[in-house]
Short mmCIF file of C-alpha atoms in Angstrom, two decimals:
data_model
loop_
_atom_site.label_atom_id
_atom_site.label_comp_id
_atom_site.label_asym_id
_atom_site.label_seq_id
_atom_site.Cartn_x
_atom_site.Cartn_y
_atom_site.Cartn_z
CA ASP K 14 66.99 -34.66 8.85
CA ILE K 15 69.99 -33.56 10.97
CA ARG K 16 71.55 -30.11 10.62
CA VAL K 17 74.26 -28.06 12.28
CA THR K 18 73.07 -25.07 14.35
CA PRO K 19 74.91 -22.64 16.66
CA ASP K 20 73.60 -24.63 19.64
CA ASP K 21 74.18 -28.19 18.50
CA PRO K 22 76.04 -29.79 15.57
CA LEU K 23 73.39 -32.54 15.53
CA SER K 24 70.07 -30.71 15.61
CA PRO K 25 66.90 -31.88 13.87
CA ALA K 26 66.09 -29.50 11.05
CA VAL K 27 62.45 -29.31 12.18
CA ALA K 28 63.73 -27.42 15.27
CA VAL K 29 65.03 -24.70 12.94
CA HIS K 30 61.56 -24.42 11.40
CA ALA K 31 60.04 -24.28 14.85
CA THR K 32 62.44 -21.51 15.92
CA ILE K 33 61.54 -19.45 12.86
CA ALA K 34 57.83 -19.93 13.51
CA GLY K 35 58.26 -19.04 17.19
CA ASN K 36 60.19 -15.86 16.33
CA ILE K 37 57.42 -14.80 13.92
CA LEU K 38 54.65 -15.50 16.45
CA GLU K 39 56.55 -13.68 19.26
CA GLY K 40 57.57 -10.78 17.00
CA TRP K 41 61.22 -11.27 17.93
CA TYR K 42 63.28 -10.20 14.95
CA LEU K 43 66.95 -9.29 14.60
CA ARG K 44 67.06 -5.75 13.21
CA ARG K 45 69.32 -4.87 10.33
CA ASP K 46 67.74 -1.81 8.82
CA VAL K 47 68.52 1.83 8.06
CA SER K 48 69.14 2.64 11.74
CA THR K 49 71.70 -0.15 12.16
CA LEU K 50 73.36 0.86 8.88
CA LEU K 51 73.57 4.48 10.05
CA LEU K 52 74.97 3.39 13.41
CA THR K 53 77.57 1.26 11.68
CA LEU K 54 78.66 4.18 9.46
CA ILE K 55 78.93 6.50 12.48
CA LEU K 56 81.09 3.98 14.35
CA ILE K 57 83.26 3.45 11.28
CA VAL K 58 84.11 7.17 11.30
CA LEU K 59 83.80 8.25 14.95
CA PHE K 60 86.02 5.81 16.81
CA PRO K 61 88.93 5.92 14.32
CA VAL K 62 88.95 9.73 14.54
CA ILE K 63 88.97 9.59 18.35
CA LEU K 64 91.71 6.95 18.29
CA ALA K 65 93.85 8.97 15.88
CA TYR K 66 93.57 12.06 18.11
CA ILE K 67 94.53 10.14 21.26
CA ILE K 68 97.50 8.44 19.59
CA SER K 69 98.76 11.82 18.37
CA LYS K 70 99.00 12.95 22.01
CA LEU K 71 100.81 9.86 23.27
CA ARG K 72 104.59 9.39 23.21
CA ARG K 73 104.83 5.69 23.97
CA THR K 74 103.89 2.83 21.66
CA TYR K 75 102.66 0.63 24.48
CA LEU K 76 100.23 3.35 25.58
CA SER K 77 98.75 3.73 22.10
CA LEU K 78 98.51 -0.06 21.85
CA ALA K 79 96.64 -0.14 25.15
CA VAL K 80 94.22 2.55 23.93
CA PHE K 81 93.67 0.65 20.68
CA GLY K 82 93.02 -2.60 22.55
CA GLY K 83 90.62 -0.87 24.93
CA THR K 84 88.70 0.74 22.07
CA PHE K 85 88.57 -2.56 20.19
CA LEU K 86 87.14 -4.31 23.24
CA PHE K 87 84.65 -1.51 23.90
CA ILE K 88 83.21 -1.66 20.37
CA THR K 89 82.89 -5.45 20.58
CA LEU K 90 81.05 -5.29 23.92
CA PHE K 91 78.89 -2.42 22.71
CA PHE K 92 77.74 -4.41 19.68
CA TYR K 93 76.96 -7.40 21.90
CA TYR K 94 74.90 -5.14 24.16
CA LEU K 95 72.90 -3.87 21.17
CA TYR K 96 72.28 -7.45 20.09
CA ALA K 97 71.34 -8.76 23.55
CA GLN K 98 69.16 -5.85 24.66
CA TYR K 99 67.71 -4.36 21.48
CA ASP K 100 67.91 -7.22 18.96
CA MET K 101 70.03 -5.02 16.71
CA LEU K 102 72.51 -6.64 14.36
CA PRO K 103 74.87 -3.95 13.03
CA SER K 104 77.99 -5.04 11.17
CA LEU K 105 80.91 -5.52 13.57
CA LEU K 106 83.51 -6.25 10.92
CA PHE K 107 83.78 -2.84 9.26
CA PRO K 108 84.10 -0.68 12.43
CA LEU K 109 86.83 -2.99 13.75
CA LEU K 110 88.57 -3.04 10.38
CA SER K 111 88.46 0.76 10.19
CA LEU K 112 89.79 1.01 13.74
CA SER K 113 92.65 -1.40 13.03
CA LEU K 114 93.70 0.39 9.83
CA THR K 115 93.66 3.73 11.65
CA TYR K 116 95.91 2.38 14.38
CA ILE K 117 98.38 0.90 11.89
CA VAL K 118 98.57 4.10 9.82
CA CYS K 119 98.93 6.36 12.89
CA GLU K 120 101.65 4.20 14.39
CA ALA K 121 103.53 4.01 11.11
CA TYR K 122 103.32 7.78 10.61
CA ARG K 123 104.33 8.54 14.19
CA ASN K 124 107.29 6.17 14.08
CA ILE K 125 108.54 7.70 10.84
CA ILE K 126 108.23 11.27 12.14
CA PHE K 127 109.65 10.34 15.53
CA GLU K 128 112.60 8.63 13.91
CA GLN K 129 113.33 11.72 11.84
CA LYS K 130 113.09 13.95 14.91
CA SER K 131 115.25 11.56 16.90
CA LYS K 132 118.00 11.66 14.29
CA PHE K 133 117.84 15.46 14.20
CA TYR K 134 118.00 15.90 17.96
CA LYS K 135 120.65 13.23 18.43
CA LYS K 136 122.82 14.99 15.88
CA ALA K 137 122.11 18.40 17.39
CA PHE K 138 122.58 17.50 21.05
CA SER K 139 125.05 14.62 21.10
CA THR K 140 127.95 17.04 20.67
CA TYR K 141 127.24 18.88 23.91
CA VAL K 142 125.22 16.64 26.19
CA PRO K 143 125.92 13.05 27.29
CA PRO K 144 123.98 10.18 25.64
CA GLN K 145 121.75 9.64 28.68
CA VAL K 146 120.67 13.28 28.55
CA VAL K 147 119.89 12.95 24.83
CA SER K 148 117.61 10.03 25.71
CA GLU K 149 115.76 12.21 28.22
CA ILE K 150 115.39 14.98 25.65
CA LEU K 151 113.94 12.58 23.08
CA LYS K 152 111.15 11.69 25.50
CA ASP K 153 109.83 15.23 25.04
CA PRO K 154 111.31 16.61 21.80
CA ASP K 155 108.65 19.31 21.44
CA SER K 156 110.24 21.15 24.35
CA LEU K 157 113.25 21.87 22.13
CA LYS K 158 112.03 24.83 20.18
CA LEU K 159 113.14 28.40 19.71
CA GLY K 160 112.62 30.05 23.09
CA GLY K 161 113.61 29.63 26.70
CA GLU K 162 112.50 29.00 30.24
CA LYS K 163 113.68 30.14 33.64
CA ARG K 164 115.45 27.42 35.59
CA TYR K 165 117.61 27.18 38.68
CA VAL K 166 120.95 26.01 37.30
CA SER K 167 124.62 25.74 38.15
CA ILE K 168 127.07 27.31 35.72
CA LEU K 169 130.73 26.34 35.28
CA PHE K 170 133.33 28.40 33.44
CA SER K 171 136.92 27.25 32.97
CA ASP K 172 139.78 28.91 31.17
CA ILE K 173 143.44 28.22 30.46
CA ARG K 174 145.79 30.68 32.14
CA GLY K 175 148.14 32.54 29.81
CA PHE K 176 146.74 30.90 26.68
CA THR K 177 147.36 33.97 24.54
CA SER K 178 151.09 34.00 25.26
CA LEU K 179 151.19 30.23 24.83
CA SER K 180 149.55 30.48 21.41
CA GLU K 181 152.16 32.97 20.27
CA LYS K 182 154.97 30.50 20.99
CA MET K 183 153.51 27.45 19.24
CA PRO K 184 152.72 26.73 15.60
CA PRO K 185 148.96 26.60 14.85
CA GLU K 186 148.89 22.85 14.18
CA GLN K 187 150.56 22.01 17.48
CA LEU K 188 148.40 24.50 19.35
CA VAL K 189 145.17 23.00 18.00
CA ALA K 190 146.35 19.48 18.78
CA LEU K 191 147.24 20.50 22.33
CA LEU K 192 143.89 22.24 22.78
CA ASN K 193 141.97 19.21 21.53
CA LYS K 194 143.85 16.91 23.91
CA TYR K 195 142.89 19.23 26.76
CA LEU K 196 139.24 19.76 25.80
CA THR K 197 138.46 16.10 25.18
CA PRO K 198 139.01 14.77 28.73
CA MET K 199 137.43 17.88 30.27
CA THR K 200 134.31 17.39 28.19
CA GLU K 201 134.17 13.72 29.14
CA ILE K 202 134.20 14.71 32.82
CA ILE K 203 131.27 17.08 32.28
CA PHE K 204 129.31 14.41 30.42
CA LYS K 205 130.03 11.81 33.10
CA GLU K 206 128.18 13.95 35.66
CA LYS K 207 125.33 14.64 33.18
CA GLY K 208 126.27 18.25 32.64
CA THR K 209 125.51 20.08 29.42
CA LEU K 210 128.39 21.49 27.40
CA ASP K 211 127.12 24.92 26.43
CA LYS K 212 130.03 26.00 24.28
CA TYR K 213 133.77 26.28 23.76
CA ILE K 214 134.96 29.88 23.77
CA GLY K 215 138.42 29.42 22.35
CA ASP K 216 140.23 27.67 25.19
CA ALA K 217 137.38 28.34 27.65
CA ILE K 218 134.57 25.93 28.53
CA MET K 219 131.04 26.81 29.64
CA ALA K 220 128.86 24.06 31.12
CA ILE K 221 125.32 24.02 32.51
CA PHE K 222 123.95 21.69 35.18
CA ASN K 223 120.20 21.06 35.60
CA ALA K 224 119.28 21.94 32.02
CA PRO K 225 117.83 20.84 29.68
CA VAL K 226 116.84 17.96 32.00
CA ASP K 227 116.49 17.95 35.78
CA LEU K 228 119.64 17.06 37.68
CA PRO K 229 119.25 16.59 41.44
CA GLU K 230 121.87 18.32 43.62
CA HIS K 231 123.39 20.01 40.59
CA PRO K 232 125.63 22.39 42.66
CA LYS K 233 127.37 19.31 44.06
CA LYS K 234 127.67 17.85 40.56
CA ALA K 235 129.32 21.07 39.39
CA CYS K 236 131.78 20.95 42.30
CA LYS K 237 132.58 17.33 41.56
CA VAL K 238 133.27 18.18 37.93
CA ALA K 239 135.51 21.12 38.87
CA LEU K 240 137.65 19.00 41.20
CA ALA K 241 137.84 16.21 38.62
CA MET K 242 138.99 18.70 35.97
CA ILE K 243 141.81 19.96 38.20
CA ALA K 244 142.87 16.38 39.01
CA LYS K 245 142.75 15.37 35.34
CA LEU K 246 144.81 18.40 34.36
CA SER K 247 147.63 17.25 36.62
CA LYS K 248 147.78 13.93 34.75
CA VAL K 249 147.59 15.68 31.39
CA ASN K 250 150.45 18.01 32.36
CA MET K 251 152.60 15.08 33.43
CA GLU K 252 152.07 13.46 30.04
CA TRP K 253 152.79 16.68 28.17
CA THR K 254 155.95 17.56 30.06
CA SER K 255 157.30 14.05 29.45
CA ARG K 256 156.88 14.74 25.72
CA GLY K 257 158.44 18.18 25.89
CA LEU K 258 155.18 20.10 25.74
CA PRO K 259 154.40 23.02 28.07
CA SER K 260 152.22 22.46 31.13
CA ILE K 261 149.14 24.61 31.63
CA LYS K 262 146.99 25.91 34.48
CA ILE K 263 143.27 26.54 34.48
CA GLY K 264 140.86 28.62 36.53
CA ILE K 265 137.28 27.51 37.21
CA GLY K 266 134.36 29.65 38.37
CA LEU K 267 131.11 28.19 39.74
CA HIS K 268 127.82 29.90 40.55
CA CYS K 269 124.20 28.76 40.81
CA GLY K 270 120.94 30.66 40.51
CA GLU K 271 118.12 31.38 38.11
CA ALA K 272 118.90 31.76 34.43
CA VAL K 273 117.00 31.71 31.18
CA VAL K 274 117.92 28.54 29.30
CA GLY K 275 116.73 27.35 25.92
CA ASN K 276 117.32 27.44 22.21
CA MET K 277 118.29 30.97 21.25
CA GLY K 278 119.23 32.45 17.93
CA ALA K 279 117.36 32.40 14.65
CA ALA K 280 114.84 29.96 13.24
CA LEU K 281 117.47 28.71 10.77
CA ARG K 282 120.18 28.27 13.38
CA PHE K 283 120.03 28.28 17.14
CA ASP K 284 122.07 27.03 20.08
CA TYR K 285 121.03 25.71 23.44
CA THR K 286 122.49 28.12 25.98
CA ALA K 287 121.87 30.04 29.19
CA ILE K 288 121.77 33.79 29.75
CA GLY K 289 121.32 36.01 32.75
CA ASP K 290 123.02 37.34 35.84
CA THR K 291 123.92 33.84 37.06
CA VAL K 292 125.95 33.20 33.92
CA ASN K 293 127.69 36.57 34.15
CA THR K 294 128.62 36.01 37.79
CA ALA K 295 130.08 32.56 37.06
CA SER K 296 132.17 34.08 34.27
CA ARG K 297 133.41 36.86 36.58
CA LEU K 298 134.37 34.32 39.26
CA GLU K 299 136.41 32.38 36.75
CA GLY K 300 138.28 35.58 35.91
CA MET K 301 138.89 36.29 39.59
CA THR K 302 140.78 33.01 40.06
CA LYS K 303 143.76 34.86 38.60
CA LEU K 304 143.54 37.51 41.32
CA TYR K 305 143.47 35.00 44.19
CA GLY K 306 145.76 32.47 42.54
CA VAL K 307 143.40 29.53 43.13
CA GLY K 308 142.14 26.81 40.83
CA ILE K 309 138.42 26.89 41.70
CA LEU K 310 136.46 29.90 42.91
CA VAL K 311 132.79 29.48 43.87
CA SER K 312 130.01 31.76 45.04
CA ASP K 313 128.26 31.64 48.39
CA ASP K 314 125.25 30.04 46.66
CA ILE K 315 127.37 27.07 45.61
CA TYR K 316 128.90 26.97 49.09
CA LYS K 317 125.51 26.83 50.82
CA ASN K 318 124.36 23.95 48.62
CA ALA K 319 127.54 21.85 48.78
CA ARG K 320 129.27 22.65 52.09
CA ASP K 321 128.11 19.37 53.63
CA THR K 322 130.01 17.39 50.98
CA PHE K 323 133.06 19.41 49.95
CA ILE K 324 135.76 21.54 51.63
CA PHE K 325 135.61 25.30 51.08
CA ARG K 326 137.83 28.15 52.26
CA GLU K 327 136.25 31.58 52.42
CA LEU K 328 138.52 33.97 50.56
CA ASP K 329 136.86 37.35 50.39
CA LEU K 330 133.80 39.55 50.17
CA LEU K 331 133.93 40.43 46.52
CA ARG K 332 132.05 42.95 44.41
CA VAL K 333 132.63 41.73 40.86
CA LYS K 334 132.83 44.20 38.01
CA GLY K 335 129.42 45.41 36.92
CA LYS K 336 127.73 44.35 40.17
CA ASN K 337 126.77 46.42 43.21
CA ARG K 338 125.96 43.66 45.68
CA PRO K 339 129.04 41.96 47.14
CA ILE K 340 129.16 38.18 47.45
CA ALA K 341 131.24 35.89 49.60
CA VAL K 342 133.60 33.82 47.48
CA TYR K 343 135.21 30.52 48.44
CA GLU K 344 137.97 28.28 47.22
CA LEU K 345 136.90 24.70 46.57
CA MET K 346 139.74 22.49 47.85
CA GLU K 347 140.75 18.86 47.74
CA GLN K 348 140.74 17.02 51.04
CA GLY K 349 144.13 16.67 52.68
CA GLU K 350 146.56 18.07 55.23
CA ARG K 351 146.89 21.37 53.41
CA ALA K 352 143.12 21.92 53.35
CA SER K 353 142.80 21.05 57.05
CA TYR K 354 145.51 23.51 58.04
CA LEU K 355 144.16 26.34 55.90
CA MET K 356 140.58 25.75 57.11
CA ASN K 357 141.87 26.22 60.67
CA GLN K 358 144.27 29.15 60.28
CA PHE K 359 143.07 31.22 57.33
CA PRO K 360 139.65 32.20 58.81
CA LYS K 361 141.37 33.59 61.95
CA ALA K 362 143.62 35.81 59.87
CA LEU K 363 140.68 36.86 57.71
CA ILE K 364 138.66 37.93 60.79
CA ASP K 365 141.53 40.16 61.99
CA TYR K 366 141.79 41.67 58.51
CA ARG K 367 138.09 42.54 58.39
CA LYS K 368 138.28 44.05 61.89
CA GLY K 369 140.98 46.38 60.63
CA LYS K 370 143.75 44.71 62.65
CA PHE K 371 146.07 44.74 59.66
CA LYS K 372 149.36 44.18 61.53
CA THR K 373 147.95 41.17 63.38
CA ALA K 374 146.40 39.83 60.18
CA LYS K 375 149.66 40.28 58.28
CA THR K 376 151.53 38.25 60.89
CA ALA K 377 148.89 35.51 60.70
CA PHE K 378 149.08 35.34 56.90
CA GLN K 379 152.89 35.24 57.06
CA SER K 380 152.59 32.32 59.47
CA ILE K 381 150.48 30.50 56.87
CA LEU K 382 153.10 31.17 54.20
CA SER K 383 155.78 29.68 56.42
CA GLU K 384 153.89 26.39 56.24
CA PHE K 385 152.66 26.65 52.64
CA PRO K 386 154.81 29.14 50.67
CA ASP K 387 152.68 28.67 47.56
CA ASP K 388 149.43 29.91 49.15
CA SER K 389 148.53 32.78 46.83
CA PRO K 390 145.54 34.14 48.84
CA SER K 391 147.83 34.69 51.84
CA LYS K 392 150.32 36.55 49.65
CA LEU K 393 147.48 38.70 48.35
CA TYR K 394 146.27 39.59 51.84
CA ILE K 395 149.79 40.39 53.05
CA LYS K 396 150.05 42.90 50.22
CA ARG K 397 146.65 44.38 51.10
CA CYS K 398 147.58 44.60 54.79
CA GLU K 399 150.78 46.47 53.92
CA GLU K 400 148.81 48.92 51.78
CA TYR K 401 146.24 49.55 54.51
CA ILE K 402 148.95 49.92 57.18
CA ALA K 403 150.56 52.59 55.01
CA ALA K 404 147.23 54.20 54.09
CA PRO K 405 144.37 53.13 56.40
CA PRO K 406 140.93 52.72 54.79
CA SER K 407 138.23 55.33 55.26
CA GLN K 408 135.73 55.29 58.11
CA GLY K 409 133.04 52.67 57.63
CA TRP K 410 135.22 50.35 55.57
CA ASP K 411 133.30 47.09 55.17
CA GLY K 412 136.11 44.79 54.07
CA VAL K 413 134.63 44.33 50.60
CA TYR K 414 137.02 44.17 47.65
CA THR K 415 135.72 45.77 44.47
CA ALA K 416 137.10 44.16 41.33
CA THR K 417 138.10 46.58 38.60
CA THR K 418 138.74 43.93 35.96
CA LYS K 419 136.91 40.84 34.69
#
């Protein structure tokens, strides 16, 4: 009488009878009673709830899959332990089935919600941050809510010179087309260096670096963008003049420091932007490019963070409108013979000017103009020297220029 058993497919059936008799005599029974039923019910509820909570906190599918696999394995080993040590035989099927269904439902729900959020944030942010930055934002979408945080950022402002008079001479359709052809390549340059386009203010551009995601060496990134914008403008002007369109000039202001950045506005509509003294200073510097006649004007904070990579010429000690503390301002220049000459000669003339040696300084600035007649800062200082020669400054003059306009 041969039968199949878990130990041997060819076992004599009398051995099964003997095993039963031995179990009865030894009192060794597998328990499946009220306690095992209660334990099974607890496990059916407890572990799925724990799993659902953990999955809700995780952002990656592979992490939730790992947690599910670990929980699945733990329950299986736990049931084996109960069987091996305490002769308990709770049902393994239903806890594992409950766990599996919980995982499937949670993953499906999370993927649906995440997909909806992804579409929303991609639509909201793709217009003013590059695609790689959008990907970083989507890793932590909950951070994008109404409110802000304080971050150390670099701010760039650029503006077209004489745009108002230009707009009066052109029909609206042509003006808009020209503006779009200018803004498109400038925005592409900002995106290439992972900057955030804050907004267009008419013909002006405001960009943020190091928000909403971290950007190492963001002052250098801002400088690189500013130089690239000036270089790109030259190519754009060449194309426009060949087609009979007017050429344009822009001024760029750069400053870095702490600012409050985040989504600001109303619950129904908000924009990602930055506010604070750093933003105001960058805007003032952009306006001051008209005074000095330079393309890019940066603060001493930008200079300190990027002087090992780029060429700067100190222009002035400036007290911008609305500020009491003066700051040193610098021109960011392209490398070349002109930059080398100015870096050597301009500081000497500037030292004489600040020492009150206005006649000596005037001669030095005139010498610079003889080499580079288009150097606007030298022209400005010659005019100042002439004014101070005619009417010397008061005692204790510190060489600081106080701006009266923005």
